[in-house]
Amino acid sequence: MKVDETGTPQTVSFAEADQKIDDYKSKADAQRTLAAGTADKGMFEGFKALWSAPPVQACEAFVLPARFAQSIDPCPVADGMRAVMAYIWAAAALFLCFRWIKEVL
């Protein structure tokens, strides 16, 4: 009994196969370059917004009632604390993620 080979593609020569491999490699290299970005762009450039997210509300000075006739300006301290807390929250989230992964493994 003989196998029916109708519709089977013809064999490809080594030169054609090498050309297809080279084409594939060049396309893969181009995609890798697009995905990685340029040399001056860092790998974590997309995460930059996590560290510089705007505060929920802008800092303003507190105006005290008229009998005190002054205001309190906590903005220099508040902006610094917002920056510190952003790092603390990010570190805590990263720590929790690693703990959850450790529990699973």
mmCIF file with all atom_site columns, C-alpha atoms in Angstrom:
data_model
loop_
_atom_site.group_PDB
_atom_site.id
_atom_site.type_symbol
_atom_site.label_atom_id
_atom_site.label_alt_id
_atom_site.label_comp_id
_atom_site.label_asym_id
_atom_site.label_entity_id
_atom_site.label_seq_id
_atom_site.pdbx_PDB_ins_code
_atom_site.Cartn_x
_atom_site.Cartn_y
_atom_site.Cartn_z
_atom_site.occupancy
_atom_site.B_iso_or_equiv
_atom_site.pdbx_formal_charge
_atom_site.auth_seq_id
_atom_site.auth_comp_id
_atom_site.auth_asym_id
_atom_site.auth_atom_id
_atom_site.pdbx_PDB_model_num
ATOM 1   C CA . MET A 1 1   ? 0.000  0.000  0.000  1.00 0.00 ? 1   MET A CA 1
ATOM 2   C CA . LYS A 1 2   ? 1.368  3.425  -0.966 1.00 0.00 ? 2   LYS A CA 1
ATOM 3   C CA . VAL A 1 3   ? 0.770  6.761  0.835  1.00 0.00 ? 3   VAL A CA 1
ATOM 4   C CA . ASP A 1 4   ? -1.078 9.405  -1.170 1.00 0.00 ? 4   ASP A CA 1
ATOM 5   C CA . GLU A 1 5   ? 1.232  12.441 -1.228 1.00 0.00 ? 5   GLU A CA 1
ATOM 6   C CA . THR A 1 6   ? -0.962 14.848 -3.171 1.00 0.00 ? 6   THR A CA 1
ATOM 7   C CA . GLY A 1 7   ? -0.957 18.299 -1.623 1.00 0.00 ? 7   GLY A CA 1
ATOM 8   C CA . THR A 1 8   ? 2.297  17.692 0.228  1.00 0.00 ? 8   THR A CA 1
ATOM 9   C CA . PRO A 1 9   ? 4.644  20.693 -0.161 1.00 0.00 ? 9   PRO A CA 1
ATOM 10  C CA . GLN A 1 10  ? 7.803  20.206 -2.137 1.00 0.00 ? 10  GLN A CA 1
ATOM 11  C CA . THR A 1 11  ? 11.111 19.972 -0.355 1.00 0.00 ? 11  THR A CA 1
ATOM 12  C CA . VAL A 1 12  ? 13.036 23.165 0.232  1.00 0.00 ? 12  VAL A CA 1
ATOM 13  C CA . SER A 1 13  ? 16.687 23.452 -0.681 1.00 0.00 ? 13  SER A CA 1
ATOM 14  C CA . PHE A 1 14  ? 19.261 24.341 1.950  1.00 0.00 ? 14  PHE A CA 1
ATOM 15  C CA . ALA A 1 15  ? 19.862 27.732 0.344  1.00 0.00 ? 15  ALA A CA 1
ATOM 16  C CA . GLU A 1 16  ? 16.157 28.609 0.545  1.00 0.00 ? 16  GLU A CA 1
ATOM 17  C CA . ALA A 1 17  ? 15.984 27.389 4.140  1.00 0.00 ? 17  ALA A CA 1
ATOM 18  C CA . ASP A 1 18  ? 19.027 29.455 5.089  1.00 0.00 ? 18  ASP A CA 1
ATOM 19  C CA . GLN A 1 19  ? 17.479 32.520 3.444  1.00 0.00 ? 19  GLN A CA 1
ATOM 20  C CA . LYS A 1 20  ? 14.226 32.006 5.368  1.00 0.00 ? 20  LYS A CA 1
ATOM 21  C CA . ILE A 1 21  ? 16.155 31.611 8.617  1.00 0.00 ? 21  ILE A CA 1
ATOM 22  C CA . ASP A 1 22  ? 18.116 34.808 7.927  1.00 0.00 ? 22  ASP A CA 1
ATOM 23  C CA . ASP A 1 23  ? 14.870 36.681 7.175  1.00 0.00 ? 23  ASP A CA 1
ATOM 24  C CA . TYR A 1 24  ? 13.344 35.394 10.385 1.00 0.00 ? 24  TYR A CA 1
ATOM 25  C CA . LYS A 1 25  ? 16.411 36.409 12.408 1.00 0.00 ? 25  LYS A CA 1
ATOM 26  C CA . SER A 1 26  ? 16.453 39.904 10.936 1.00 0.00 ? 26  SER A CA 1
ATOM 27  C CA . LYS A 1 27  ? 12.739 40.382 11.678 1.00 0.00 ? 27  LYS A CA 1
ATOM 28  C CA . ALA A 1 28  ? 13.245 39.086 15.234 1.00 0.00 ? 28  ALA A CA 1
ATOM 29  C CA . ASP A 1 29  ? 16.180 41.464 15.753 1.00 0.00 ? 29  ASP A CA 1
ATOM 30  C CA . ALA A 1 30  ? 14.091 44.392 14.494 1.00 0.00 ? 30  ALA A CA 1
ATOM 31  C CA . GLN A 1 31  ? 11.253 43.482 16.873 1.00 0.00 ? 31  GLN A CA 1
ATOM 32  C CA . ARG A 1 32  ? 13.687 43.081 19.752 1.00 0.00 ? 32  ARG A CA 1
ATOM 33  C CA . THR A 1 33  ? 15.101 46.541 19.056 1.00 0.00 ? 33  THR A CA 1
ATOM 34  C CA . LEU A 1 34  ? 11.611 48.035 19.001 1.00 0.00 ? 34  LEU A CA 1
ATOM 35  C CA . ALA A 1 35  ? 10.641 46.309 22.215 1.00 0.00 ? 35  ALA A CA 1
ATOM 36  C CA . ALA A 1 36  ? 13.813 47.210 24.089 1.00 0.00 ? 36  ALA A CA 1
ATOM 37  C CA . GLY A 1 37  ? 13.905 50.827 22.953 1.00 0.00 ? 37  GLY A CA 1
ATOM 38  C CA . THR A 1 38  ? 16.932 52.874 22.172 1.00 0.00 ? 38  THR A CA 1
ATOM 39  C CA . ALA A 1 39  ? 20.204 52.807 24.041 1.00 0.00 ? 39  ALA A CA 1
ATOM 40  C CA . ASP A 1 40  ? 19.509 56.070 25.857 1.00 0.00 ? 40  ASP A CA 1
ATOM 41  C CA . LYS A 1 41  ? 16.203 54.818 27.221 1.00 0.00 ? 41  LYS A CA 1
ATOM 42  C CA . GLY A 1 42  ? 16.285 52.803 30.416 1.00 0.00 ? 42  GLY A CA 1
ATOM 43  C CA . MET A 1 43  ? 14.614 49.445 30.804 1.00 0.00 ? 43  MET A CA 1
ATOM 44  C CA . PHE A 1 44  ? 12.289 50.719 33.528 1.00 0.00 ? 44  PHE A CA 1
ATOM 45  C CA . GLU A 1 45  ? 11.432 54.033 31.859 1.00 0.00 ? 45  GLU A CA 1
ATOM 46  C CA . GLY A 1 46  ? 7.763  53.073 31.812 1.00 0.00 ? 46  GLY A CA 1
ATOM 47  C CA . PHE A 1 47  ? 7.724  52.780 35.606 1.00 0.00 ? 47  PHE A CA 1
ATOM 48  C CA . LYS A 1 48  ? 8.925  56.363 36.041 1.00 0.00 ? 48  LYS A CA 1
ATOM 49  C CA . ALA A 1 49  ? 5.343  57.564 36.474 1.00 0.00 ? 49  ALA A CA 1
ATOM 50  C CA . LEU A 1 50  ? 4.982  55.444 39.617 1.00 0.00 ? 50  LEU A CA 1
ATOM 51  C CA . TRP A 1 51  ? 7.522  57.602 41.427 1.00 0.00 ? 51  TRP A CA 1
ATOM 52  C CA . SER A 1 52  ? 6.321  60.956 40.159 1.00 0.00 ? 52  SER A CA 1
ATOM 53  C CA . ALA A 1 53  ? 2.573  60.513 40.390 1.00 0.00 ? 53  ALA A CA 1
ATOM 54  C CA . PRO A 1 54  ? 0.848  63.786 41.184 1.00 0.00 ? 54  PRO A CA 1
ATOM 55  C CA . PRO A 1 55  ? -0.678 64.156 44.634 1.00 0.00 ? 55  PRO A CA 1
ATOM 56  C CA . VAL A 1 56  ? -4.403 63.721 44.977 1.00 0.00 ? 56  VAL A CA 1
ATOM 57  C CA . GLN A 1 57  ? -4.786 67.334 46.059 1.00 0.00 ? 57  GLN A CA 1
ATOM 58  C CA . ALA A 1 58  ? -2.395 70.266 45.793 1.00 0.00 ? 58  ALA A CA 1
ATOM 59  C CA . CYS A 1 59  ? -0.937 71.561 49.024 1.00 0.00 ? 59  CYS A CA 1
ATOM 60  C CA . GLU A 1 60  ? -2.304 74.897 50.234 1.00 0.00 ? 60  GLU A CA 1
ATOM 61  C CA . ALA A 1 61  ? -1.661 77.015 53.266 1.00 0.00 ? 61  ALA A CA 1
ATOM 62  C CA . PHE A 1 62  ? -4.270 76.955 56.044 1.00 0.00 ? 62  PHE A CA 1
ATOM 63  C CA . VAL A 1 63  ? -5.818 80.347 56.669 1.00 0.00 ? 63  VAL A CA 1
ATOM 64  C CA . LEU A 1 64  ? -6.680 80.697 60.317 1.00 0.00 ? 64  LEU A CA 1
ATOM 65  C CA . PRO A 1 65  ? -9.727 82.634 61.515 1.00 0.00 ? 65  PRO A CA 1
ATOM 66  C CA . ALA A 1 66  ? -9.577 86.443 61.461 1.00 0.00 ? 66  ALA A CA 1
ATOM 67  C CA . ARG A 1 67  ? -8.718 86.808 65.162 1.00 0.00 ? 67  ARG A CA 1
ATOM 68  C CA . PHE A 1 68  ? -5.374 85.040 64.612 1.00 0.00 ? 68  PHE A CA 1
ATOM 69  C CA . ALA A 1 69  ? -4.624 86.941 61.364 1.00 0.00 ? 69  ALA A CA 1
ATOM 70  C CA . GLN A 1 70  ? -2.100 84.439 60.072 1.00 0.00 ? 70  GLN A CA 1
ATOM 71  C CA . SER A 1 71  ? -1.794 81.218 58.101 1.00 0.00 ? 71  SER A CA 1
ATOM 72  C CA . ILE A 1 72  ? 0.043  77.934 58.460 1.00 0.00 ? 72  ILE A CA 1
ATOM 73  C CA . ASP A 1 73  ? 2.036  76.677 55.483 1.00 0.00 ? 73  ASP A CA 1
ATOM 74  C CA . PRO A 1 74  ? 2.762  72.916 55.773 1.00 0.00 ? 74  PRO A CA 1
ATOM 75  C CA . CYS A 1 75  ? 3.630  72.544 52.078 1.00 0.00 ? 75  CYS A CA 1
ATOM 76  C CA . PRO A 1 76  ? 7.430  72.088 52.341 1.00 0.00 ? 76  PRO A CA 1
ATOM 77  C CA . VAL A 1 77  ? 7.001  69.292 54.891 1.00 0.00 ? 77  VAL A CA 1
ATOM 78  C CA . ALA A 1 78  ? 3.942  67.784 53.210 1.00 0.00 ? 78  ALA A CA 1
ATOM 79  C CA . ASP A 1 79  ? 5.654  67.481 49.827 1.00 0.00 ? 79  ASP A CA 1
ATOM 80  C CA . GLY A 1 80  ? 8.636  65.777 51.411 1.00 0.00 ? 80  GLY A CA 1
ATOM 81  C CA . MET A 1 81  ? 6.411  63.379 53.326 1.00 0.00 ? 81  MET A CA 1
ATOM 82  C CA . ARG A 1 82  ? 4.486  62.553 50.150 1.00 0.00 ? 82  ARG A CA 1
ATOM 83  C CA . ALA A 1 83  ? 7.747  61.602 48.451 1.00 0.00 ? 83  ALA A CA 1
ATOM 84  C CA . VAL A 1 84  ? 8.842  59.460 51.409 1.00 0.00 ? 84  VAL A CA 1
ATOM 85  C CA . MET A 1 85  ? 5.453  57.763 51.662 1.00 0.00 ? 85  MET A CA 1
ATOM 86  C CA . ALA A 1 86  ? 5.454  57.001 47.934 1.00 0.00 ? 86  ALA A CA 1
ATOM 87  C CA . TYR A 1 87  ? 8.655  54.985 48.394 1.00 0.00 ? 87  TYR A CA 1
ATOM 88  C CA . ILE A 1 88  ? 7.345  53.298 51.529 1.00 0.00 ? 88  ILE A CA 1
ATOM 89  C CA . TRP A 1 89  ? 4.102  52.247 49.819 1.00 0.00 ? 89  TRP A CA 1
ATOM 90  C CA . ALA A 1 90  ? 6.007  50.963 46.785 1.00 0.00 ? 90  ALA A CA 1
ATOM 91  C CA . ALA A 1 91  ? 8.442  49.020 48.984 1.00 0.00 ? 91  ALA A CA 1
ATOM 92  C CA . ALA A 1 92  ? 5.570  47.558 51.018 1.00 0.00 ? 92  ALA A CA 1
ATOM 93  C CA . ALA A 1 93  ? 3.736  46.483 47.862 1.00 0.00 ? 93  ALA A CA 1
ATOM 94  C CA . LEU A 1 94  ? 6.877  44.867 46.480 1.00 0.00 ? 94  LEU A CA 1
ATOM 95  C CA . PHE A 1 95  ? 7.486  43.081 49.789 1.00 0.00 ? 95  PHE A CA 1
ATOM 96  C CA . LEU A 1 96  ? 3.907  41.763 49.835 1.00 0.00 ? 96  LEU A CA 1
ATOM 97  C CA . CYS A 1 97  ? 4.196  40.541 46.249 1.00 0.00 ? 97  CYS A CA 1
ATOM 98  C CA . PHE A 1 98  ? 7.358  38.620 47.086 1.00 0.00 ? 98  PHE A CA 1
ATOM 99  C CA . ARG A 1 99  ? 5.723  37.156 50.188 1.00 0.00 ? 99  ARG A CA 1
ATOM 100 C CA . TRP A 1 100 ? 2.717  35.963 48.171 1.00 0.00 ? 100 TRP A CA 1
ATOM 101 C CA . ILE A 1 101 ? 4.987  34.425 45.556 1.00 0.00 ? 101 ILE A CA 1
ATOM 102 C CA . LYS A 1 102 ? 6.978  32.711 48.316 1.00 0.00 ? 102 LYS A CA 1
ATOM 103 C CA . GLU A 1 103 ? 3.767  31.287 49.800 1.00 0.00 ? 103 GLU A CA 1
ATOM 104 C CA . VAL A 1 104 ? 2.754  29.863 46.442 1.00 0.00 ? 104 VAL A CA 1
ATOM 105 C CA . LEU A 1 105 ? 6.099  28.249 45.808 1.00 0.00 ? 105 LEU A CA 1
#
